[in-house]
């Protein structure tokens, strides 16, 4: 059923792209092609045309001043918000792992996090708290925040995001334990649907000694969840 | 220029574009600075339809009451497939796989969500207010504050959210309190610019009640500034519109601003 919809959609996409304000967009897209990698430019162009369709289908006037460059801005914004797809942990971590004889808990908390709900394409945002117990190797502190950035700037589900961050740290450092807690507000619940303004979602992943030893976990939670 | 702006509807030609004045998503040319004054308009105002109520004189015809809905529930259903197709294109363009389990129905969900975020286009002030205006001999300030507001930035299609504080000085007529919040909903559930949103709310209340004065303050966070671009987490944008005695009398304005802070 879903696949039928998908192939129908493909046909409709082709049709609508032809019906859109083609010439205007072709001019704009051409300029981009000259200066960028052409595959990237093609993709941007397609997203831009899709947003133009979205605007007109919502009943807006795409020629009014405020909306003239909105398809391009929205396309670029969306690309920024999903830039995590192009980044890997290897790129950012490789040179910031240090040998250090430290085996006490290291916590970086209140890392602001912004992601996109993969179900509604609407933002969710909050804070991430990360802790690890080093096993002879420590990592530059900002790299923990960068790992959060890589995985959060994607179409995500909060549970998966938490797990991906924990796994990435685990693989890179092989520590004695990793804990990640994310507390976020989902606009898809606040702005639409059930419309609960104050609800927030908390997910956590505990690996290694954080999982096995309740005292370690308790220490982490006491240090991070303190208001 | 004015006439080209009237083509604000999608393929559905059957809708009446209404009068000759350009009411563009509630955004009109020329600023209304006084409550009951007429707007400066090149074309003469059309006679009111029956729906606007016979108690309004032609001289005080106001723009927001003549706004036509640019969309209907049927339009929504008809646009859904093409909106979903557009979202599938977007997903592919971003490098995602629209066939994976989590994304299979996302185009439809995102399309419906976007229609919900712009449902203000389906609604008219008159539908919401018609029977909740009451004659009351009250001429002290009425304030409804901390109204949660959610809108969409028209430049980046990213959410804006915050709070709206509304105050007015009635002139023999008061409005059902929730109707102030409903006016906020109609105008905020659109592709907006915060300045315009503030003004539209103030003007709509002015036109509905002809009060002695209206004040609207909006304090909002723009995700386009927080999630991308300059990425300033704690920044807030505050806009205000003061009409009538709120504009002219500093003491009234002070009272309003003090009461909304407390």
Coordinates of C-alpha atoms in Angstrom, one line a residue:
Chain A
X1 CA 0.0 0.0 0.0
X2 CA 2.8 2.4 1.0
X3 CA 4.9 1.4 -2.0
X4 CA 1.9 2.1 -4.3
X5 CA 1.6 5.5 -2.8
X6 CA 5.3 6.0 -3.2
X7 CA 5.3 5.3 -6.9
X8 CA 2.2 7.3 -7.4
X9 CA 3.9 10.1 -5.6
X10 CA 6.9 9.8 -8.0
X11 CA 4.5 10.3 -10.9
X12 CA 2.9 13.3 -9.3
X13 CA 6.2 14.7 -8.4
X14 CA 7.4 14.7 -12.0
X15 CA 4.1 16.2 -13.2
X16 CA 4.2 19.0 -10.6
X17 CA 7.8 19.8 -11.1
X18 CA 6.9 20.4 -14.7
X19 CA 4.0 22.6 -13.9
X20 CA 5.8 24.7 -11.4
X21 CA 7.2 28.1 -12.2
X22 CA 10.0 26.5 -14.1
X23 CA 11.7 29.4 -15.8
X24 CA 12.1 31.5 -12.7
X25 CA 13.6 28.6 -10.8
X26 CA 15.8 27.5 -13.7
X27 CA 17.5 30.9 -13.7
X28 CA 18.1 30.7 -10.0
X29 CA 19.4 27.1 -10.1
X30 CA 21.7 27.9 -13.0
X31 CA 23.5 30.5 -10.9
X32 CA 24.1 28.0 -8.1
X33 CA 25.4 25.3 -10.6
X34 CA 28.2 27.5 -11.7
X35 CA 29.7 27.8 -8.3
X36 CA 29.0 24.5 -6.6
X37 CA 29.4 20.8 -7.2
X38 CA 26.6 20.1 -9.7
X39 CA 25.1 17.1 -7.9
X40 CA 24.7 19.2 -4.8
X41 CA 23.3 22.0 -6.8
X42 CA 20.8 19.7 -8.4
X43 CA 19.6 18.5 -5.1
X44 CA 19.3 22.0 -3.8
X45 CA 17.4 22.9 -6.9
X46 CA 15.0 20.1 -6.4
X47 CA 14.3 20.9 -2.8
X48 CA 13.8 24.5 -3.7
X49 CA 11.2 23.6 -6.3
X50 CA 9.5 21.3 -3.9
X51 CA 9.2 24.1 -1.4
X52 CA 7.8 26.4 -4.0
X53 CA 5.1 23.7 -4.6
X54 CA 4.5 23.5 -0.8
X55 CA 3.9 27.2 -0.6
X56 CA 1.5 27.4 -3.4
X57 CA -0.4 24.3 -2.2
X58 CA -0.8 25.9 1.2
X59 CA -2.8 28.7 -0.4
X60 CA -0.1 31.4 -0.2
X61 CA 0.9 33.8 -2.9
X62 CA 4.4 32.8 -4.0
X63 CA 5.0 36.1 -5.7
X64 CA 4.6 38.3 -2.7
X65 CA 7.7 40.0 -1.5
X66 CA 8.2 38.1 1.8
X67 CA 8.0 34.7 0.0
X68 CA 10.0 35.4 -3.1
X69 CA 13.2 33.8 -2.0
X70 CA 11.7 31.6 0.7
X71 CA 12.0 28.3 -1.3
X72 CA 15.8 28.8 -1.5
X73 CA 16.1 29.9 2.1
X74 CA 14.0 27.0 3.3
X75 CA 15.9 24.5 1.2
X76 CA 19.3 25.8 2.6
X77 CA 17.9 25.8 6.1
X78 CA 16.8 22.2 5.7
X79 CA 20.2 21.3 4.4
X80 CA 21.8 22.9 7.4
X81 CA 19.5 21.2 9.7
X82 CA 20.4 17.8 8.2
X83 CA 24.1 18.4 7.7
X84 CA 24.9 15.6 10.1
X85 CA 24.5 13.1 7.3
X86 CA 27.7 14.3 5.7
X87 CA 29.8 14.2 8.8
X88 CA 31.4 11.2 10.5
X89 CA 32.9 10.7 14.0
X90 CA 36.2 9.8 12.5
X91 CA 36.6 13.3 11.0
X92 CA 36.2 15.1 14.2
X93 CA 37.7 12.8 16.8
X94 CA 40.9 11.5 15.2
X95 CA 43.3 13.9 16.7
X96 CA 41.7 14.8 20.0
X97 CA 42.0 11.5 21.9
X98 CA 44.7 11.7 24.5
X99 CA 46.4 9.2 26.8
X100 CA 45.6 10.2 30.4
X101 CA 45.8 8.3 33.5
X102 CA 42.3 9.3 34.7
X103 CA 39.6 6.9 35.6
X104 CA 37.1 9.1 37.3
X105 CA 33.8 10.2 35.8
X106 CA 33.9 13.0 33.2
X107 CA 30.6 14.7 32.6
X108 CA 29.7 17.3 30.0
X109 CA 26.2 18.5 30.6
X110 CA 23.6 20.9 29.3
X111 CA 24.7 20.5 25.7
X112 CA 22.0 22.4 23.6
X113 CA 20.6 20.1 21.0
X114 CA 18.5 20.7 18.0
X115 CA 17.1 18.0 15.8
X116 CA 14.3 17.3 13.4
X117 CA 11.6 14.8 14.1
X118 CA 11.7 12.3 11.2
X119 CA 7.9 11.7 11.4
X120 CA 6.7 15.3 11.0
X121 CA 9.8 17.2 9.8
X122 CA 9.3 19.6 12.8
X123 CA 12.1 20.5 15.2
X124 CA 12.7 19.1 18.6
X125 CA 15.3 20.6 20.9
X126 CA 16.6 20.2 24.4
X127 CA 19.7 19.3 26.3
X128 CA 22.1 16.4 26.3
X129 CA 24.1 15.2 29.2
X130 CA 27.0 12.9 28.6
X131 CA 29.3 11.1 30.9
X132 CA 32.0 8.5 30.5
X133 CA 34.5 6.6 32.7
X134 CA 37.8 6.8 30.8
X135 CA 40.0 3.8 30.4
X136 CA 43.4 5.4 29.8
X137 CA 42.0 7.5 27.0
X138 CA 40.3 10.9 27.3
X139 CA 38.7 13.0 24.6
X140 CA 38.7 16.7 24.0
X141 CA 35.6 18.0 25.7
X142 CA 34.2 19.9 22.8
X143 CA 34.3 16.7 20.8
X144 CA 31.5 15.3 22.9
X145 CA 29.4 18.3 21.9
X146 CA 30.5 17.8 18.3
X147 CA 29.4 14.2 18.4
X148 CA 26.0 15.4 19.6
X149 CA 25.9 17.8 16.6
X150 CA 26.7 15.1 14.1
X151 CA 23.9 12.8 15.1
X152 CA 21.3 15.5 16.0
X153 CA 21.5 17.4 12.7
X154 CA 19.6 14.6 11.0
X155 CA 16.0 13.3 10.7
X156 CA 15.9 11.6 14.0
X157 CA 14.0 9.8 16.6
X158 CA 15.1 10.7 20.2
X159 CA 15.7 7.1 21.2
X160 CA 17.9 6.4 18.3
X161 CA 19.8 9.7 18.7
X162 CA 20.6 8.9 22.3
X163 CA 21.9 5.4 21.4
X164 CA 23.9 6.7 18.5
X165 CA 25.7 9.2 20.6
X166 CA 26.5 6.6 23.3
X167 CA 27.7 4.1 20.7
X168 CA 29.9 6.6 19.0
X169 CA 31.7 7.5 22.2
X170 CA 32.0 3.9 23.2
X171 CA 33.6 2.9 19.9
X172 CA 36.0 5.8 19.8
X173 CA 37.3 5.7 23.3
X174 CA 36.6 2.1 24.6
X175 CA 35.8 3.6 28.0
X176 CA 34.7 1.7 31.1
X177 CA 31.3 3.1 30.7
X178 CA 29.2 5.7 28.9
X179 CA 26.0 7.4 29.8
X180 CA 23.9 9.7 27.7
X181 CA 20.7 11.4 28.8
X182 CA 18.6 13.6 26.5
X183 CA 15.8 15.8 27.7
X184 CA 13.9 17.4 24.8
X185 CA 10.7 19.2 23.8
X186 CA 9.1 18.0 20.6
X187 CA 7.4 20.7 18.6
X188 CA 5.3 18.0 16.9
X189 CA 3.6 17.5 20.3
X190 CA 3.5 21.2 21.3
X191 CA 2.5 23.0 18.1
X192 CA 0.1 20.4 16.8
X193 CA -1.5 17.1 17.6
X194 CA -2.0 16.8 21.3
X195 CA -0.7 20.3 22.0
X196 CA 0.8 19.9 25.4
X197 CA 3.0 23.0 26.0
X198 CA 5.0 21.7 28.9
X199 CA 5.6 18.1 28.1
X200 CA 9.2 17.0 27.6
X201 CA 10.7 13.7 26.7
X202 CA 13.7 12.1 28.5
X203 CA 15.7 9.2 27.1
X204 CA 18.8 7.6 28.4
X205 CA 21.4 5.0 27.4
X206 CA 23.7 3.5 29.9
X207 CA 26.7 1.4 28.7
X208 CA 29.4 -0.5 30.6
X209 CA 29.7 0.3 34.3
X210 CA 26.9 2.8 34.1
X211 CA 24.7 -0.1 33.1
X212 CA 26.1 -2.6 35.5
X213 CA 26.8 -0.6 38.6
X214 CA 23.9 1.2 40.2
X215 CA 26.2 3.5 42.3
X216 CA 27.9 4.8 39.2
X217 CA 24.6 5.5 37.6
X218 CA 23.3 7.2 40.7
X219 CA 26.4 9.4 40.9
X220 CA 25.9 10.5 37.3
X221 CA 22.2 11.2 37.7
X222 CA 22.8 13.2 40.9
X223 CA 25.5 15.3 39.2
X224 CA 23.5 16.0 36.0
X225 CA 19.9 16.2 37.0
X226 CA 20.5 18.5 39.9
X227 CA 18.4 21.7 39.2
Chain B
X1 CA 1.0 45.6 -8.4
X2 CA -2.1 45.6 -6.3
X3 CA -4.1 43.4 -8.7
X4 CA -1.3 40.9 -9.2
X5 CA -1.3 40.4 -5.4
X6 CA -4.8 39.2 -5.6
X7 CA -3.7 36.0 -7.3
X8 CA -3.0 34.5 -3.9
X9 CA -5.0 31.3 -4.4
X10 CA -3.9 28.0 -5.6
X11 CA -5.5 26.4 -8.7
X12 CA -8.9 26.7 -7.3
X13 CA -10.3 29.5 -9.3
X14 CA -13.8 29.3 -8.0
X15 CA -13.1 31.4 -5.0
X16 CA -14.2 35.0 -5.0
X17 CA -11.2 37.3 -4.5
X18 CA -13.5 39.8 -2.8
X19 CA -13.2 43.5 -3.1
X20 CA -10.7 45.6 -5.0
X21 CA -8.6 46.5 -2.1
X22 CA -5.5 44.4 -1.6
X23 CA -5.9 42.4 1.5
X24 CA -2.9 40.1 1.3
X25 CA -2.9 37.4 3.9
X26 CA -4.4 40.1 6.2
X27 CA -1.5 42.3 5.3
X28 CA -2.7 45.5 3.8
X29 CA -1.2 48.5 2.2
X30 CA -1.0 51.6 4.4
X31 CA -0.8 51.6 8.2
X32 CA -3.9 52.0 10.3
X33 CA -2.9 54.3 13.1
X34 CA -6.2 55.2 14.6
X35 CA -8.9 52.7 15.6
X36 CA -12.0 53.9 13.8
X37 CA -10.5 55.9 11.0
X38 CA -10.8 54.7 7.4
X39 CA -7.8 53.3 5.6
X40 CA -6.2 55.1 2.7
X41 CA -7.2 53.2 -0.3
X42 CA -7.2 53.8 -4.0
X43 CA -10.3 51.9 -4.8
X44 CA -13.7 52.6 -3.2
X45 CA -14.8 50.1 -0.6
X46 CA -17.3 47.6 -1.8
X47 CA -20.7 47.3 -0.1
X48 CA -20.6 44.8 2.7
X49 CA -22.0 41.3 2.3
X50 CA -24.7 40.2 4.6
X51 CA -22.2 38.1 6.6
X52 CA -20.5 41.2 8.0
X53 CA -23.5 42.2 10.0
X54 CA -25.8 45.1 9.3
X55 CA -24.8 47.2 12.2
X56 CA -21.6 48.3 10.5
X57 CA -21.8 51.4 8.4
X58 CA -20.1 51.5 5.0
X59 CA -17.8 54.3 6.2
X60 CA -16.1 52.1 8.9
X61 CA -15.6 49.1 6.6
X62 CA -12.4 47.5 7.8
X63 CA -10.0 45.2 6.1
X64 CA -9.8 42.2 8.3
X65 CA -13.6 41.7 8.2
X66 CA -13.4 41.6 4.4
X67 CA -10.6 39.1 4.3
X68 CA -11.6 36.0 2.4
X69 CA -10.5 32.6 3.4
X70 CA -7.7 31.6 0.9
X71 CA -8.2 27.9 1.7
X72 CA -11.0 25.5 2.7
X73 CA -11.1 22.1 4.2
X74 CA -11.8 20.6 0.7
X75 CA -8.7 22.5 -0.6
X76 CA -6.6 20.8 2.0
X77 CA -7.7 17.4 1.0
X78 CA -7.1 18.2 -2.7
X79 CA -3.6 19.6 -2.0
X80 CA -2.5 16.7 0.2
X81 CA -1.1 14.4 -2.6
X82 CA 1.0 17.2 -4.2
X83 CA 2.2 18.4 -0.8
X84 CA 3.2 14.9 0.1
X85 CA 5.0 14.5 -3.3
X86 CA 6.9 17.7 -2.6
X87 CA 8.0 16.4 0.8
X88 CA 9.1 13.1 -0.8
X89 CA 11.3 15.2 -3.1
X90 CA 12.7 17.1 -0.2
X91 CA 13.5 13.9 1.7
X92 CA 15.3 12.5 -1.3
X93 CA 17.1 15.8 -1.9
X94 CA 18.4 15.7 1.6
X95 CA 20.0 12.3 0.9
X96 CA 17.5 10.3 3.0
X97 CA 15.8 7.1 1.9
X98 CA 12.0 7.8 1.8
X99 CA 11.4 4.0 1.8
X100 CA 12.9 3.3 5.1
X101 CA 10.4 2.4 7.8
X102 CA 10.6 5.6 9.8
X103 CA 10.1 7.8 6.8
X104 CA 7.4 5.8 4.9
X105 CA 4.5 7.9 5.9
X106 CA 6.5 11.0 6.7
X107 CA 5.5 13.0 3.5
X108 CA 1.8 12.6 4.5
X109 CA 2.4 13.5 8.1
X110 CA 4.6 16.4 7.3
X111 CA 2.1 17.7 4.7
X112 CA -0.8 17.4 7.2
X113 CA 1.4 19.1 9.9
X114 CA 2.2 22.0 7.6
X115 CA -1.5 22.4 6.8
X116 CA -2.2 22.5 10.5
X117 CA 0.5 25.1 11.0
X118 CA -1.1 27.3 8.3
X119 CA -4.7 26.7 9.2
X120 CA -5.2 30.4 9.9
X121 CA -5.7 30.7 6.2
X122 CA -8.9 28.7 6.5
X123 CA -10.4 30.9 9.1
X124 CA -12.0 34.3 9.2
X125 CA -12.3 36.7 12.1
X126 CA -16.0 37.0 11.7
X127 CA -16.5 33.3 12.2
X128 CA -14.8 33.4 15.5
X129 CA -16.1 36.6 16.9
X130 CA -19.6 37.1 15.7
X131 CA -21.6 36.3 18.8
X132 CA -19.2 37.1 21.6
X133 CA -19.3 40.9 21.6
X134 CA -21.3 42.2 24.6
X135 CA -22.5 45.5 25.7
X136 CA -20.9 46.3 29.1
X137 CA -20.5 49.5 30.8
X138 CA -16.8 48.9 31.6
X139 CA -14.1 51.3 30.7
X140 CA -11.1 50.0 32.6
X141 CA -8.3 48.1 31.0
X142 CA -8.8 44.4 30.2
X143 CA -5.7 42.4 29.8
X144 CA -5.2 38.8 28.6
X145 CA -1.6 37.8 28.9
X146 CA 0.7 34.8 28.4
X147 CA -1.2 33.5 25.4
X148 CA 1.0 30.8 24.0
X149 CA 1.6 31.5 20.3
X150 CA 3.1 29.3 17.6
X151 CA 3.7 30.5 14.1
X152 CA 5.9 29.8 11.1
X153 CA 8.7 32.1 9.8
X154 CA 7.8 33.0 6.3
X155 CA 11.4 33.3 5.3
X156 CA 12.7 29.9 6.4
X157 CA 9.5 27.9 7.1
X158 CA 10.8 27.1 10.6
X159 CA 8.7 27.6 13.8
X160 CA 8.4 30.8 15.9
X161 CA 6.9 30.4 19.3
X162 CA 6.3 32.7 22.2
X163 CA 3.7 34.6 24.2
X164 CA 1.3 37.3 23.3
X165 CA -0.1 39.9 25.8
X166 CA -3.2 41.8 24.8
X167 CA -4.8 44.7 26.5
X168 CA -7.7 47.0 25.5
X169 CA -9.8 49.7 26.9
X170 CA -13.4 48.9 26.1
X171 CA -15.8 51.6 24.8
X172 CA -19.1 50.1 25.9
X173 CA -18.3 46.8 24.2
X174 CA -16.3 43.9 25.6
X175 CA -15.2 40.7 23.9
X176 CA -15.4 37.2 25.2
X177 CA -11.9 36.6 26.6
X178 CA -11.1 33.4 24.8
X179 CA -11.9 35.3 21.5
X180 CA -8.7 37.3 22.0
X181 CA -6.8 34.0 22.1
X182 CA -8.7 32.8 19.0
X183 CA -7.7 36.0 17.1
X184 CA -4.1 35.2 18.0
X185 CA -4.6 31.7 16.7
X186 CA -6.1 32.8 13.4
X187 CA -3.2 35.1 12.6
X188 CA -0.4 33.2 14.1
X189 CA -1.2 29.9 12.3
X190 CA 0.2 31.4 9.0
X191 CA 3.5 32.1 7.3
X192 CA 4.3 35.2 9.3
X193 CA 6.7 37.9 10.2
X194 CA 6.4 38.9 13.9
X195 CA 5.9 42.6 13.2
X196 CA 3.0 41.9 10.9
X197 CA 1.4 39.4 13.3
X198 CA 1.4 41.9 16.1
X199 CA -0.2 44.6 13.9
X200 CA -2.8 42.2 12.5
X201 CA -4.0 41.1 16.0
X202 CA -4.2 44.8 17.2
X203 CA -6.1 45.9 14.1
X204 CA -8.6 43.0 14.3
X205 CA -9.5 43.8 17.9
X206 CA -9.8 47.4 17.0
X207 CA -12.1 46.7 14.1
X208 CA -14.2 44.3 16.1
X209 CA -14.8 46.5 19.2
X210 CA -13.9 50.0 18.3
X211 CA -12.3 50.3 21.7
X212 CA -10.6 53.4 23.1
X213 CA -7.3 51.7 22.7
X214 CA -5.5 48.4 22.1
X215 CA -2.0 47.2 23.0
X216 CA -0.4 44.0 21.8
X217 CA 3.0 42.8 22.8
X218 CA 4.6 39.6 21.4
X219 CA 7.7 38.0 22.9
X220 CA 9.0 35.2 20.7
X221 CA 11.8 32.9 20.0
X222 CA 12.7 32.4 16.3
X223 CA 14.0 28.9 15.6
X224 CA 15.6 30.3 12.4
X225 CA 17.9 32.3 14.7
X226 CA 18.4 29.5 17.3
X227 CA 18.7 26.4 15.2
X228 CA 20.6 27.8 12.3
X229 CA 22.2 31.1 11.1
X230 CA 23.6 33.0 14.0
X231 CA 22.6 30.3 16.5
X232 CA 21.9 32.4 19.5
X233 CA 20.1 30.2 21.9
X234 CA 18.7 32.7 24.3
X235 CA 17.6 35.5 22.0
X236 CA 14.1 36.7 22.0
X237 CA 12.3 39.2 19.8
X238 CA 9.8 41.6 21.2
X239 CA 7.4 43.5 19.1
X240 CA 4.5 45.7 20.1
X241 CA 1.6 47.6 18.6
X242 CA -0.2 50.4 20.5
X243 CA -3.3 51.9 19.1
X244 CA -5.6 54.6 20.3
X245 CA -5.1 55.8 23.8
X246 CA -2.4 53.3 24.4
X247 CA -0.4 55.1 21.8
X248 CA -1.3 58.6 22.8
X249 CA -1.3 58.4 26.6
X250 CA 2.0 57.3 28.1
X251 CA 0.4 56.5 31.5
X252 CA -2.0 54.1 30.0
X253 CA 0.8 52.4 28.1
X254 CA 2.9 52.3 31.3
X255 CA 0.0 50.6 33.2
X256 CA -0.4 48.0 30.5
X257 CA 3.4 47.3 30.3
X258 CA 3.7 47.0 34.1
X259 CA 0.7 44.7 34.4
X260 CA 2.0 42.3 31.8
X261 CA 5.3 42.1 33.5
X262 CA 4.0 41.2 36.9

